[in-house]
PDB file of C-alpha atoms in Angstrom:
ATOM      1  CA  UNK A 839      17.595  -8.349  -0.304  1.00 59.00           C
ATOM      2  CA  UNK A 840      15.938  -9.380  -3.615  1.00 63.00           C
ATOM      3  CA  UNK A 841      12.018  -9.532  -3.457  1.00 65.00           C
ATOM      4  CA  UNK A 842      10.108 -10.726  -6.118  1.00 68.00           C
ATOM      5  CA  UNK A 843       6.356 -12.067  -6.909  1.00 72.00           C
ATOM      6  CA  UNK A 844       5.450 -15.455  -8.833  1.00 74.00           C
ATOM      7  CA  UNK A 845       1.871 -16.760 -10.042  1.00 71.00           C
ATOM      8  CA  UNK A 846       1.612 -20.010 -11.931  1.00 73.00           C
ATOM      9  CA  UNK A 847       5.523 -20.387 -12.424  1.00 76.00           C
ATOM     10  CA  UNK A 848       5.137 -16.446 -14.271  1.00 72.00           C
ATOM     11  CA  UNK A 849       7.454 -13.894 -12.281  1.00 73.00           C
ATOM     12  CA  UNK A 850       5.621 -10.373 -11.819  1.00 70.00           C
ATOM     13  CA  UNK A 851       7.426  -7.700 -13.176  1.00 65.00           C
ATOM     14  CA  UNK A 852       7.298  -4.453 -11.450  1.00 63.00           C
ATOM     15  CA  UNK A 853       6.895  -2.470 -14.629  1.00 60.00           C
ATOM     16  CA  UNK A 854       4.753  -3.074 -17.450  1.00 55.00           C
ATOM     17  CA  UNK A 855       7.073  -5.396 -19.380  1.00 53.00           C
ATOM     18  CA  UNK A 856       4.197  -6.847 -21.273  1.00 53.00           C
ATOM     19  CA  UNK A 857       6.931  -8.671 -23.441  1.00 55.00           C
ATOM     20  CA  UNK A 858       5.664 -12.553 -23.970  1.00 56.00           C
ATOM     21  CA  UNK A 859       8.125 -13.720 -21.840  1.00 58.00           C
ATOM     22  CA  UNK A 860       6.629 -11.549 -18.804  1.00 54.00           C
ATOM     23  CA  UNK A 861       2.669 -11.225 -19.550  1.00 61.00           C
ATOM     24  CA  UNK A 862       2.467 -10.887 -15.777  1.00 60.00           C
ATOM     25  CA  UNK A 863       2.891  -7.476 -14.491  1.00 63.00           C
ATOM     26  CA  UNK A 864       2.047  -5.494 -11.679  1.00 64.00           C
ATOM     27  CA  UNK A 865      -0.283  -3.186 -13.742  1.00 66.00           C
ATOM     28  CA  UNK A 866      -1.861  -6.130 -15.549  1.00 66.00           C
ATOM     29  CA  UNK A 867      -2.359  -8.934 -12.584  1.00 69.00           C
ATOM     30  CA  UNK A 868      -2.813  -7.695  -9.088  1.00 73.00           C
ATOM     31  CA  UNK A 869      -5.916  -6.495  -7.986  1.00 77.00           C
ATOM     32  CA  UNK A 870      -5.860  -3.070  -6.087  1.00 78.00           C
ATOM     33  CA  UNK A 871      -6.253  -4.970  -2.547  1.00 78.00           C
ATOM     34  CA  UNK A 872      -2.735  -7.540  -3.692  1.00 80.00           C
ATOM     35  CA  UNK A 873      -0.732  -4.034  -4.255  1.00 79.00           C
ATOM     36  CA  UNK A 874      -1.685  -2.909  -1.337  1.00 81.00           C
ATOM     37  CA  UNK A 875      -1.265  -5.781   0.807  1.00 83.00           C
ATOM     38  CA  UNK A 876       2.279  -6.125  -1.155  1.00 82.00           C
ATOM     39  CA  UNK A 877       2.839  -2.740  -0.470  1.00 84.00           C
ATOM     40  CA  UNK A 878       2.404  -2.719   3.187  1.00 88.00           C
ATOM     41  CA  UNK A 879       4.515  -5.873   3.334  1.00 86.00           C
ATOM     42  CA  UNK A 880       7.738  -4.223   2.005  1.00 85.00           C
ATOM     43  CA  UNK A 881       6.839  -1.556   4.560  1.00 90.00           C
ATOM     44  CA  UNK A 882       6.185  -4.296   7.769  1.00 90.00           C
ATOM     45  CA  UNK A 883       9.274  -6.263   6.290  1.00 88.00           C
ATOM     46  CA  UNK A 884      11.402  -2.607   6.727  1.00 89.00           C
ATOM     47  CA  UNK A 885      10.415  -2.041  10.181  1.00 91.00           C
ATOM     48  CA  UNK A 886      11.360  -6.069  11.230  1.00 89.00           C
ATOM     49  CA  UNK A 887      14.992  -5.234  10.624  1.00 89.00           C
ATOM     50  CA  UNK A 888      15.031  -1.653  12.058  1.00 93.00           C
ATOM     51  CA  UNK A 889      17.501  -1.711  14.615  1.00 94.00           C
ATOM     52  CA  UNK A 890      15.718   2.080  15.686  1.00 95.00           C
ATOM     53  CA  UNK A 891      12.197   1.087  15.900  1.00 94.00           C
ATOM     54  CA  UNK A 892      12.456   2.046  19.735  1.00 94.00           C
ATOM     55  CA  UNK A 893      12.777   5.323  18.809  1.00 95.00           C
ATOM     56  CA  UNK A 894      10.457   5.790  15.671  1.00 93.00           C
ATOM     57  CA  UNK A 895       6.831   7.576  15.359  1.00 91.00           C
ATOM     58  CA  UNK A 896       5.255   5.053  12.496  1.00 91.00           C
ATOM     59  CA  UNK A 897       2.049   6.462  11.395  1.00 89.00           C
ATOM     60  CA  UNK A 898      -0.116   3.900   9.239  1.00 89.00           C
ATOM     61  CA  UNK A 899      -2.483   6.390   6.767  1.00 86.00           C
ATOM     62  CA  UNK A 900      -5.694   3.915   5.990  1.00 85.00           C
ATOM     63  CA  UNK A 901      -3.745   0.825   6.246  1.00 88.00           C
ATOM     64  CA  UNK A 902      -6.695  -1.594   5.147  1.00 86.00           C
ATOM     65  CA  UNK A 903      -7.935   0.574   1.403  1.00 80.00           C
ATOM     66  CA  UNK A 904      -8.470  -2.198  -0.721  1.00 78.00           C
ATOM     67  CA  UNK A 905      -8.398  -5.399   1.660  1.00 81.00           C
ATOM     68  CA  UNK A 906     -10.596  -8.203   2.528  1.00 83.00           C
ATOM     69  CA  UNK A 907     -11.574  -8.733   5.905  1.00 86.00           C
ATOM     70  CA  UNK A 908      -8.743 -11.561   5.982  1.00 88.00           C
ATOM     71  CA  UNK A 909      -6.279  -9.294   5.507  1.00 85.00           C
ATOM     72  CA  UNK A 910      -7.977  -6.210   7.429  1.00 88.00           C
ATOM     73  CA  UNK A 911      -7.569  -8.506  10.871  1.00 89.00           C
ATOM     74  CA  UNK A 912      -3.835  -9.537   9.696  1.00 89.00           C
ATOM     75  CA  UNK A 913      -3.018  -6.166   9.078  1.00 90.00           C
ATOM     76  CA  UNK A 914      -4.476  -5.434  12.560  1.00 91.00           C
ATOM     77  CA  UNK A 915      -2.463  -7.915  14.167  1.00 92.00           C
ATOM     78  CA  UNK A 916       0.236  -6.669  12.727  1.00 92.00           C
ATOM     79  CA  UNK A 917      -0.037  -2.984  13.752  1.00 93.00           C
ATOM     80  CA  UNK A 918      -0.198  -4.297  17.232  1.00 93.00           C
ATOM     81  CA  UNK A 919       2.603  -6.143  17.037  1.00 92.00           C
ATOM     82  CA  UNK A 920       4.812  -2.867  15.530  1.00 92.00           C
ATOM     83  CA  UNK A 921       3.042  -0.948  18.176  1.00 91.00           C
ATOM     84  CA  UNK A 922       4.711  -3.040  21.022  1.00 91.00           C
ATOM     85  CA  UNK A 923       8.023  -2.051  19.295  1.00 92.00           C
ATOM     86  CA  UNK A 924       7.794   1.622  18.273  1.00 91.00           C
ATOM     87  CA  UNK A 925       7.849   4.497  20.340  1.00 91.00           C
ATOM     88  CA  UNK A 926       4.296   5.551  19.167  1.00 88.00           C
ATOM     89  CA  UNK A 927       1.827   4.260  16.567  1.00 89.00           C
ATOM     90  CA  UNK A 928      -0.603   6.363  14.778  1.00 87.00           C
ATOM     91  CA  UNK A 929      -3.387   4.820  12.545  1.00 86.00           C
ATOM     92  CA  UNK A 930      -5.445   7.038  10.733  1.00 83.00           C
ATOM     93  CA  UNK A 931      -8.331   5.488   9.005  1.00 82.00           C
ATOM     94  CA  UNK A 932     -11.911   6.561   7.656  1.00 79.00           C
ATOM     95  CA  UNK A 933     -12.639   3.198   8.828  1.00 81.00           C
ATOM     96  CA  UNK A 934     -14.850   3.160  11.715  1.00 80.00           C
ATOM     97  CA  UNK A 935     -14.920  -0.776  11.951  1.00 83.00           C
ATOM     98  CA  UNK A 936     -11.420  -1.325  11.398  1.00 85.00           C
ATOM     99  CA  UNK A 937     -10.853   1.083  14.379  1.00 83.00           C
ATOM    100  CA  UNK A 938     -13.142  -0.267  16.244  1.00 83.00           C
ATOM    101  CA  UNK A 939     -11.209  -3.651  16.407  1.00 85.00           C
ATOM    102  CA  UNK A 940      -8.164  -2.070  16.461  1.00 87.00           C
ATOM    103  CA  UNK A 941      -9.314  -0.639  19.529  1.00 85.00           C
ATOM    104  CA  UNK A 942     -10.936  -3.719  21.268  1.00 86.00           C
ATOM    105  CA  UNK A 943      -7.165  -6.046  20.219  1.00 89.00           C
ATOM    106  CA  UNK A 944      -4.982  -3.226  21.437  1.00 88.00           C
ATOM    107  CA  UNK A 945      -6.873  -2.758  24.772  1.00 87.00           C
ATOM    108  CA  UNK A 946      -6.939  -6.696  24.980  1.00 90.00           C
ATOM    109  CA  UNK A 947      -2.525  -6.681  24.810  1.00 89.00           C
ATOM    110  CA  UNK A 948      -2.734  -3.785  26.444  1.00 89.00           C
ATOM    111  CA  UNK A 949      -0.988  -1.731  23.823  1.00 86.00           C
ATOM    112  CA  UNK A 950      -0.952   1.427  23.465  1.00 79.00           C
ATOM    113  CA  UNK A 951      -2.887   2.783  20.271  1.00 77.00           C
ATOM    114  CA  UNK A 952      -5.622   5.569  19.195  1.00 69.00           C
ATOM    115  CA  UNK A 953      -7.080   5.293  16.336  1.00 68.00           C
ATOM    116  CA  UNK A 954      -7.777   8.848  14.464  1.00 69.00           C
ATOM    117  CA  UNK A 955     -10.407   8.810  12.811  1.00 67.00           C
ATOM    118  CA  UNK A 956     -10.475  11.210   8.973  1.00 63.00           C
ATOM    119  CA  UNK A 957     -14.160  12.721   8.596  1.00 60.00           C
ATOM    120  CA  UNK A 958     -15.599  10.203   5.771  1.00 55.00           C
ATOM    121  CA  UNK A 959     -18.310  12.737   4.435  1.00 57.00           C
ATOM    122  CA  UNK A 960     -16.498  15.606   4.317  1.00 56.00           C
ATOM    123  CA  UNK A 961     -15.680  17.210   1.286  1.00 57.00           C
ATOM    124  CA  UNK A 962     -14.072  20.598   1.474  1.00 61.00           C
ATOM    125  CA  UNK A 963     -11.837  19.300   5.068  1.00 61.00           C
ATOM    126  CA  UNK A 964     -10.459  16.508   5.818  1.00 62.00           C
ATOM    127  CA  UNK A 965     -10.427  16.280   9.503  1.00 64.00           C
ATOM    128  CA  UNK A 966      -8.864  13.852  12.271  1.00 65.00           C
ATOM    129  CA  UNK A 967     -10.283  13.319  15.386  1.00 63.00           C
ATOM    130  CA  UNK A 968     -10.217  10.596  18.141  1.00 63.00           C
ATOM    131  CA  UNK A 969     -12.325   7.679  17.687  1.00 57.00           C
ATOM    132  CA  UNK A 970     -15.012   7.376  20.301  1.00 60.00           C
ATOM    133  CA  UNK A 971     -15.293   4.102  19.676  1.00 56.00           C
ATOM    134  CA  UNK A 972     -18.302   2.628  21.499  1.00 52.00           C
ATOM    135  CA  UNK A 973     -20.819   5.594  20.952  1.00 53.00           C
ATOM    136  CA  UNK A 974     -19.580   6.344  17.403  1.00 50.00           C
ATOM    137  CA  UNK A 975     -19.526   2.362  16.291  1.00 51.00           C
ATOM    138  CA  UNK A 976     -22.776   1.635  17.626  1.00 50.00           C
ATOM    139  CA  UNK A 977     -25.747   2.294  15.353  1.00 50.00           C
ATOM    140  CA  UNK A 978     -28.115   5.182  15.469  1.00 47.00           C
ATOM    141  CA  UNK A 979     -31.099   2.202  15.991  1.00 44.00           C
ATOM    142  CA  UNK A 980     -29.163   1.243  18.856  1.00 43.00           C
ATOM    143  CA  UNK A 981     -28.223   4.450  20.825  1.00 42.00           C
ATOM    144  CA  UNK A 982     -32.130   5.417  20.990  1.00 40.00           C
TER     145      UNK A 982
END
């Protein structure tokens, strides 16, 4: 399988061939959120044509760093869909809004998932814990 990335007629090069035949690189033209999303592509496209995916443990690690909320919700729509597949899905985020709705769509298709959730303002550990979602996603002005 040969992948490859085009803007305006220019082919991205992987490396940073800034030759003038291939200005366009992956250093010089996508934005942190486009490697990413390119990134986790390759890695959705993978688990598509595992024959094994049954029997696999697929643990995402902050899957949405970087993305817009476009792509947050089709990344969460995706996740669902490779939890239905998989034998277990693990998302770790420090995301509490991206679990949140991961939460809500996999109770809605009934799949599956819990979120961990990595201790966003700690410095010295970097904990996981389960995501309570409703009392943890709801504002302090709201729980009073």
């Amino acid at each position: 399988i040969h992948y490859a990335v085009e803007i305006m007629g220019h082919t991205v090069e992987l490396g940073d061939n800034s030759s003038p035949e291939n200005i366009a690189s992956f250093k010089n033209t996508l934005s942190d959120g486009d490697k990413s999303s390119l990134a986790l592509s390759f890695f959705l496209a993978r688990l598509d044509h595992d024959p094994n995916i049954a029997d696999k443990i697929i643990v995402f690690d902050d899957p949405i760093t970087s993305l817009d909320k476009q792509r947050r919700q089709y990344t969460t729509n995706q996740i669902i869909g490779i939890a239905t597949k998989a034998k277990q899905v693990i998302v770790l985020t420090h995301n509490l809004e991206f679990a949140s709705d991961l939460n809500k769509m996999a109770k809605e298709k009934s799949v599956p998932i819990k979120p961990l959730l990595t201790n966003p303002y700690s410095i010295t550990e970097s904990k996981i814990e389960p995501v309570v979602i409703y009392s943890d996603s709801v504002s302090k002005s709201f729980r009073y």
